[in-house]
Amino acid sequence: MLPVGYFHVVFTLPAQVADIALQNKASVYGLLFQAASETMTTIAADPKHLCARIGITAVLHTWGSAMTHHPHIHMIEPGGGLSSDGSQWVSSRPPILLPVRLGKLFRRLFLTRLMALHRTGRLAFHGSLAPCRPACVSVPSGAGQEKALGRLRQATVCRPETVLAYLSRYTHRVAISNSRLLCFDWAGVTFRYKDYRRGGADRQQVMTLSPDEFIHHFLLHVLPKGFHRIRHYGLLTGATRKAHLDRVRQLLGVAPPVTADAQVEPEDTRPPCPCCGGHVIVIETFERWCRPRAPPHSVAST
């Protein structure tokens, strides 16, 4: 974590696109990552805005509080970026990371590539989507597109410790935790959920589902095998992350994080094992005049 302010950005897909994503998880979820990350890095690199390369940690969530299918991406990003030549740290202007409407570019990138997947036959349509497959990927243009594709939110998070605590709640979760389960038997499963359309004490609601329906809702959020739901972009890309973070700390005049020095093990003088060649582990040492005696054999009971 860098000693700067952090931002939280959320990209959300609407119900009509979420239905397509449910039947094409790997393709559409991957497209959601691509469009969201490219939106942030493109606008951040624009000289009219931040003109810097930012770092992004993105986490995919596919559920709402009631275990409905609600795909969205949480992005945590430092409040600034590294200049193109790497000579300075460019800070963003609070209270938002990028003072521009990101949704317009995100919608264009996502819809263009979604249509490309459809044209190349890489989208599957089953059940209720099968009769209307040409219309499934059509989204209204103009003003209607604002509500038709996604919701985007930017929020400021001040301290790195707060970011770490917040992000840790989103990384390795499943659709529901044990603490929200109230009771369950063969008749049904009762659990708590939040109704975000309500306010105050009425936000906490209780729902009961039959066992098979509960399992169905839970399995909606199982990701394809090998799919990575945590991804890093820009300065935080795995191959160059350490070098970029060291450079940023140098520009900010901040000492690198203190790590425990590796303990130097003393030279091993034990002889190698004559059987396997590994190091001999000394269990007990016998004096010359104390000959070891094997344990007595167990006598079977009559």
CSV table of C-alpha atoms in Angstrom, one decimal:
chain,number,residue,atom,x,y,z
A,1,MET,CA,0.0,0.0,0.0
A,2,LEU,CA,1.2,3.5,-0.9
A,3,PRO,CA,1.0,6.4,1.6
A,4,VAL,CA,-1.6,8.2,-0.5
A,5,GLY,CA,-5.4,8.5,-0.6
A,6,TYR,CA,-7.2,5.7,-2.3
A,7,PHE,CA,-10.4,5.6,-4.4
A,8,HIS,CA,-13.1,3.0,-4.8
A,9,VAL,CA,-14.7,2.7,-8.2
A,10,VAL,CA,-17.6,0.3,-9.0
A,11,PHE,CA,-18.7,-0.9,-12.5
A,12,THR,CA,-22.1,-2.6,-12.6
A,13,LEU,CA,-24.0,-4.4,-15.3
A,14,PRO,CA,-27.8,-4.1,-15.7
A,15,ALA,CA,-30.2,-7.1,-15.5
A,16,GLN,CA,-30.5,-7.5,-19.3
A,17,VAL,CA,-26.8,-7.9,-19.7
A,18,ALA,CA,-26.5,-9.9,-16.5
A,19,ASP,CA,-28.8,-12.5,-18.1
A,20,ILE,CA,-26.4,-13.0,-21.0
A,21,ALA,CA,-23.4,-13.1,-18.5
A,22,LEU,CA,-25.1,-15.9,-16.6
A,23,GLN,CA,-25.0,-18.1,-19.6
A,24,ASN,CA,-21.6,-16.9,-20.8
A,25,LYS,CA,-19.7,-16.4,-17.6
A,26,ALA,CA,-16.1,-16.6,-18.8
A,27,SER,CA,-16.6,-14.4,-21.9
A,28,VAL,CA,-18.8,-11.7,-20.4
A,29,TYR,CA,-17.1,-11.5,-17.0
A,30,GLY,CA,-13.7,-11.3,-18.8
A,31,LEU,CA,-15.1,-8.6,-21.0
A,32,LEU,CA,-16.3,-6.7,-17.9
A,33,PHE,CA,-12.8,-6.7,-16.5
A,34,GLN,CA,-11.3,-5.6,-19.9
A,35,ALA,CA,-13.8,-2.7,-20.4
A,36,ALA,CA,-13.6,-1.4,-16.9
A,37,SER,CA,-9.8,-1.5,-16.7
A,38,GLU,CA,-9.3,0.0,-20.1
A,39,THR,CA,-11.7,2.8,-19.3
A,40,MET,CA,-9.8,3.8,-16.2
A,41,THR,CA,-6.3,3.5,-17.7
A,42,THR,CA,-7.3,5.3,-21.0
A,43,ILE,CA,-8.8,8.3,-19.3
A,44,ALA,CA,-6.1,8.5,-16.7
A,45,ALA,CA,-3.4,8.5,-19.4
A,46,ASP,CA,-5.2,11.3,-21.3
A,47,PRO,CA,-3.2,14.6,-21.2
A,48,LYS,CA,-6.5,16.4,-20.6
A,49,HIS,CA,-7.1,14.6,-17.4
A,50,LEU,CA,-4.5,12.9,-15.1
A,51,CYS,CA,-1.8,12.2,-17.8
A,52,ALA,CA,-0.4,9.3,-15.8
A,53,ARG,CA,-0.3,5.6,-15.5
A,54,ILE,CA,-2.4,4.4,-12.5
A,55,GLY,CA,-2.5,1.1,-10.6
A,56,ILE,CA,-5.7,-0.9,-10.2
A,57,THR,CA,-6.8,-3.9,-8.1
A,58,ALA,CA,-10.1,-5.2,-9.4
A,59,VAL,CA,-12.3,-7.8,-7.7
A,60,LEU,CA,-15.4,-9.4,-9.3
A,61,HIS,CA,-18.6,-9.8,-7.4
A,62,THR,CA,-21.6,-11.6,-8.9
A,63,TRP,CA,-24.2,-11.4,-6.1
A,64,GLY,CA,-26.4,-9.0,-4.3
A,65,SER,CA,-27.3,-9.3,-0.6
A,66,ALA,CA,-30.3,-11.6,-1.4
A,67,MET,CA,-28.0,-13.9,-3.5
A,68,THR,CA,-29.5,-12.5,-6.8
A,69,HIS,CA,-27.3,-12.4,-9.9
A,70,HIS,CA,-25.7,-9.0,-9.8
A,71,PRO,CA,-22.3,-8.9,-11.6
A,72,HIS,CA,-20.1,-5.9,-10.7
A,73,ILE,CA,-16.5,-5.0,-10.3
A,74,HIS,CA,-14.9,-3.3,-7.3
A,75,MET,CA,-11.8,-1.3,-8.1
A,76,ILE,CA,-9.3,0.1,-5.5
A,77,GLU,CA,-6.9,2.6,-7.0
A,78,PRO,CA,-4.2,5.0,-5.5
A,79,GLY,CA,-5.0,8.7,-5.8
A,80,GLY,CA,-2.6,9.4,-8.6
A,81,GLY,CA,-0.2,7.8,-11.0
A,82,LEU,CA,3.3,7.7,-12.5
A,83,SER,CA,4.1,10.1,-15.3
A,84,SER,CA,4.8,8.5,-18.7
A,85,ASP,CA,8.6,9.0,-18.4
A,86,GLY,CA,8.5,7.9,-14.7
A,87,SER,CA,10.1,11.1,-13.5
A,88,GLN,CA,7.3,12.3,-11.2
A,89,TRP,CA,4.2,11.2,-9.2
A,90,VAL,CA,1.0,12.9,-10.5
A,91,SER,CA,-1.6,13.3,-7.8
A,92,SER,CA,-5.3,13.3,-8.5
A,93,ARG,CA,-7.7,16.1,-7.5
A,94,PRO,CA,-10.0,15.1,-4.7
A,95,PRO,CA,-12.8,14.3,-4.1
A,96,ILE,CA,-12.8,12.0,-7.2
A,97,LEU,CA,-10.0,10.2,-9.0
A,98,LEU,CA,-10.9,11.3,-12.5
A,99,PRO,CA,-13.0,14.4,-13.0
A,100,VAL,CA,-14.9,13.0,-16.0
A,101,ARG,CA,-17.9,10.8,-16.7
A,102,LEU,CA,-16.3,7.3,-17.1
A,103,GLY,CA,-19.6,5.6,-17.9
A,104,LYS,CA,-19.7,6.8,-21.5
A,105,LEU,CA,-16.4,5.2,-22.5
A,106,PHE,CA,-17.1,2.1,-20.5
A,107,ARG,CA,-20.5,1.6,-22.3
A,108,ARG,CA,-18.9,2.1,-25.7
A,109,LEU,CA,-16.1,-0.4,-25.0
A,110,PHE,CA,-18.3,-3.0,-23.5
A,111,LEU,CA,-21.1,-2.9,-26.1
A,112,THR,CA,-18.7,-2.9,-29.0
A,113,ARG,CA,-16.9,-6.0,-27.8
A,114,LEU,CA,-20.1,-7.7,-26.7
A,115,MET,CA,-21.4,-7.3,-30.2
A,116,ALA,CA,-18.2,-8.7,-31.6
A,117,LEU,CA,-18.6,-11.8,-29.4
A,118,HIS,CA,-22.1,-12.2,-30.7
A,119,ARG,CA,-21.1,-11.9,-34.4
A,120,THR,CA,-18.3,-14.5,-34.0
A,121,GLY,CA,-20.7,-16.9,-32.3
A,122,ARG,CA,-19.0,-16.9,-29.0
A,123,LEU,CA,-22.2,-16.2,-27.0
A,124,ALA,CA,-24.6,-19.0,-26.1
A,125,PHE,CA,-28.4,-18.4,-25.6
A,126,HIS,CA,-30.5,-21.0,-23.8
A,127,GLY,CA,-33.9,-21.1,-22.2
A,128,SER,CA,-35.8,-17.8,-22.1
A,129,LEU,CA,-33.0,-16.1,-24.1
A,130,ALA,CA,-33.1,-18.5,-27.0
A,131,PRO,CA,-36.1,-17.0,-28.9
A,132,CYS,CA,-34.8,-13.4,-28.7
A,133,ARG,CA,-31.1,-13.8,-29.1
A,134,PRO,CA,-30.7,-11.0,-31.7
A,135,ALA,CA,-32.3,-8.5,-29.4
A,136,CYS,CA,-30.5,-9.7,-26.3
A,137,VAL,CA,-27.3,-7.8,-27.1
A,138,SER,CA,-29.1,-4.6,-28.3
A,139,VAL,CA,-29.0,-1.7,-25.9
A,140,PRO,CA,-30.8,1.6,-26.5
A,141,SER,CA,-28.7,4.4,-27.8
A,142,GLY,CA,-28.5,8.0,-26.7
A,143,ALA,CA,-30.0,9.0,-23.4
A,144,GLY,CA,-31.5,5.6,-22.9
A,145,GLN,CA,-28.1,4.0,-22.9
A,146,GLU,CA,-27.2,5.8,-19.6
A,147,LYS,CA,-29.7,3.7,-17.7
A,148,ALA,CA,-29.4,0.6,-19.9
A,149,LEU,CA,-25.8,-0.3,-19.3
A,150,GLY,CA,-24.3,-0.1,-15.9
A,151,ARG,CA,-23.9,2.1,-12.9
A,152,LEU,CA,-20.6,3.6,-12.0
A,153,ARG,CA,-19.6,5.0,-8.6
A,154,GLN,CA,-16.5,6.8,-7.4
A,155,ALA,CA,-15.8,7.2,-3.7
A,156,THR,CA,-12.8,8.4,-1.8
A,157,VAL,CA,-11.1,6.2,0.8
A,158,CYS,CA,-8.5,8.1,2.9
A,159,ARG,CA,-6.1,5.8,4.6
A,160,PRO,CA,-4.3,2.8,3.1
A,161,GLU,CA,-5.2,0.8,6.3
A,162,THR,CA,-8.9,1.5,5.5
A,163,VAL,CA,-8.4,0.3,2.0
A,164,LEU,CA,-6.8,-2.9,3.0
A,165,ALA,CA,-9.6,-3.7,5.6
A,166,TYR,CA,-12.3,-2.8,3.1
A,167,LEU,CA,-10.8,-4.8,0.2
A,168,SER,CA,-10.2,-7.9,2.3
A,169,ARG,CA,-14.0,-8.2,2.8
A,170,TYR,CA,-14.4,-8.6,-1.0
A,171,THR,CA,-11.7,-10.9,-2.0
A,172,HIS,CA,-12.4,-14.5,-0.8
A,173,ARG,CA,-16.1,-14.3,0.1
A,174,VAL,CA,-18.8,-16.5,-1.1
A,175,ALA,CA,-22.4,-15.5,-1.8
A,176,ILE,CA,-23.5,-15.8,1.8
A,177,SER,CA,-21.8,-16.3,5.2
A,178,ASN,CA,-22.9,-18.5,8.0
A,179,SER,CA,-23.6,-15.5,10.2
A,180,ARG,CA,-26.5,-14.6,8.0
A,181,LEU,CA,-28.2,-18.0,8.3
A,182,LEU,CA,-31.0,-17.9,10.8
A,183,CYS,CA,-32.4,-21.4,10.5
A,184,PHE,CA,-32.5,-24.3,8.0
A,185,ASP,CA,-34.3,-27.6,7.7
A,186,TRP,CA,-36.0,-29.7,5.0
A,187,ALA,CA,-38.7,-27.1,4.8
A,188,GLY,CA,-36.5,-24.2,3.9
A,189,VAL,CA,-33.5,-21.9,4.6
A,190,THR,CA,-34.1,-18.6,6.3
A,191,PHE,CA,-31.4,-15.9,6.2
A,192,ARG,CA,-30.9,-12.1,6.6
A,193,TYR,CA,-30.3,-9.7,3.7
A,194,LYS,CA,-30.2,-6.0,3.1
A,195,ASP,CA,-32.9,-4.3,1.0
A,196,TYR,CA,-31.1,-1.2,-0.2
A,197,ARG,CA,-34.3,0.4,-1.4
A,198,ARG,CA,-35.3,0.8,2.2
A,199,GLY,CA,-33.7,3.0,4.9
A,200,GLY,CA,-33.0,2.8,8.6
A,201,ALA,CA,-34.0,-0.3,10.5
A,202,ASP,CA,-36.2,-1.5,7.7
A,203,ARG,CA,-33.2,-2.2,5.5
A,204,GLN,CA,-32.5,-5.6,7.3
A,205,GLN,CA,-35.0,-8.1,5.9
A,206,VAL,CA,-35.5,-11.8,6.3
A,207,MET,CA,-36.1,-14.3,3.4
A,208,THR,CA,-37.0,-18.0,3.3
A,209,LEU,CA,-36.2,-20.2,0.3
A,210,SER,CA,-36.8,-23.8,-0.2
A,211,PRO,CA,-33.7,-25.9,-0.1
A,212,ASP,CA,-33.4,-26.6,-3.8
A,213,GLU,CA,-34.1,-22.9,-4.6
A,214,PHE,CA,-31.4,-21.8,-2.0
A,215,ILE,CA,-28.9,-24.1,-3.6
A,216,HIS,CA,-29.8,-22.8,-7.1
A,217,HIS,CA,-29.2,-19.2,-6.0
A,218,PHE,CA,-25.9,-20.2,-4.4
A,219,LEU,CA,-24.7,-22.1,-7.5
A,220,LEU,CA,-25.4,-19.0,-9.7
A,221,HIS,CA,-22.2,-17.5,-8.4
A,222,VAL,CA,-19.8,-20.4,-9.0
A,223,LEU,CA,-17.2,-19.1,-11.4
A,224,PRO,CA,-15.8,-21.1,-14.4
A,225,LYS,CA,-12.8,-23.3,-13.5
A,226,GLY,CA,-9.5,-21.3,-13.7
A,227,PHE,CA,-11.2,-17.9,-13.8
A,228,HIS,CA,-9.4,-15.2,-11.9
A,229,ARG,CA,-11.7,-13.0,-10.0
A,230,ILE,CA,-8.9,-10.8,-8.6
A,231,ARG,CA,-6.8,-9.0,-11.2
A,232,HIS,CA,-4.2,-6.2,-11.2
A,233,TYR,CA,-3.6,-3.6,-13.9
A,234,GLY,CA,-1.2,-0.7,-14.7
A,235,LEU,CA,1.4,-0.1,-12.0
A,236,LEU,CA,0.2,-3.1,-10.0
A,237,THR,CA,0.7,-5.7,-12.8
A,238,GLY,CA,2.5,-8.6,-11.3
A,239,ALA,CA,5.7,-8.6,-13.5
A,240,THR,CA,6.6,-5.0,-12.8
A,241,ARG,CA,4.7,-4.2,-9.6
A,242,LYS,CA,7.8,-4.2,-7.3
A,243,ALA,CA,9.8,-1.9,-9.5
A,244,HIS,CA,6.9,0.6,-10.0
A,245,LEU,CA,6.1,0.7,-6.3
A,246,ASP,CA,9.8,1.3,-5.4
A,247,ARG,CA,9.9,4.1,-7.9
A,248,VAL,CA,6.8,5.7,-6.5
A,249,ARG,CA,8.0,5.5,-3.0
A,250,GLN,CA,11.3,7.1,-4.1
A,251,LEU,CA,9.4,10.0,-5.7
A,252,LEU,CA,7.2,10.5,-2.6
A,253,GLY,CA,10.3,10.4,-0.3
A,254,VAL,CA,8.9,7.4,1.6
A,255,ALA,CA,11.0,4.6,3.0
A,256,PRO,CA,10.2,1.1,1.7
A,257,PRO,CA,8.1,-1.0,4.1
A,258,VAL,CA,10.2,-2.7,6.8
A,259,THR,CA,10.5,-6.4,6.4
A,260,ALA,CA,12.1,-8.9,8.7
A,261,ASP,CA,15.6,-9.7,7.7
A,262,ALA,CA,16.1,-13.2,6.6
A,263,GLN,CA,17.8,-15.2,9.3
A,264,VAL,CA,21.2,-16.6,8.2
A,265,GLU,CA,21.2,-20.2,9.1
A,266,PRO,CA,24.5,-21.5,10.6
A,267,GLU,CA,26.5,-23.8,8.5
A,268,ASP,CA,25.3,-27.4,8.7
A,269,THR,CA,28.1,-29.7,9.8
A,270,ARG,CA,26.0,-32.8,10.0
A,271,PRO,CA,27.1,-35.7,7.7
A,272,PRO,CA,24.7,-36.6,4.9
A,273,CYS,CA,22.5,-39.7,5.2
A,274,PRO,CA,24.2,-42.7,3.5
A,275,CYS,CA,20.8,-43.8,2.1
A,276,CYS,CA,19.1,-40.7,0.7
A,277,GLY,CA,21.9,-38.1,0.8
A,278,GLY,CA,19.8,-35.7,2.9
A,279,HIS,CA,20.8,-34.1,6.2
A,280,VAL,CA,20.8,-36.5,9.2
A,281,ILE,CA,18.4,-35.5,12.0
A,282,VAL,CA,20.0,-36.4,15.3
A,283,ILE,CA,17.2,-37.8,17.6
A,284,GLU,CA,19.4,-39.1,20.5
A,285,THR,CA,23.1,-39.7,21.1
A,286,PHE,CA,24.3,-42.7,23.0
A,287,GLU,CA,27.5,-42.9,25.0
A,288,ARG,CA,30.1,-45.6,24.0
A,289,TRP,CA,29.3,-47.8,27.0
A,290,CYS,CA,25.5,-47.5,26.8
A,291,ARG,CA,24.4,-49.8,24.1
A,292,PRO,CA,20.9,-49.0,22.9
A,293,ARG,CA,18.2,-51.7,23.4
A,294,ALA,CA,15.3,-52.2,21.2
A,295,PRO,CA,11.8,-52.0,22.7
A,296,PRO,CA,10.2,-55.4,23.7
A,297,HIS,CA,8.0,-57.1,21.2
A,298,SER,CA,4.3,-56.9,21.9
A,299,VAL,CA,2.7,-60.2,23.0
A,300,ALA,CA,-0.6,-61.0,21.5
A,301,SER,CA,-3.3,-61.4,24.1
A,302,THR,CA,-4.6,-64.9,24.5
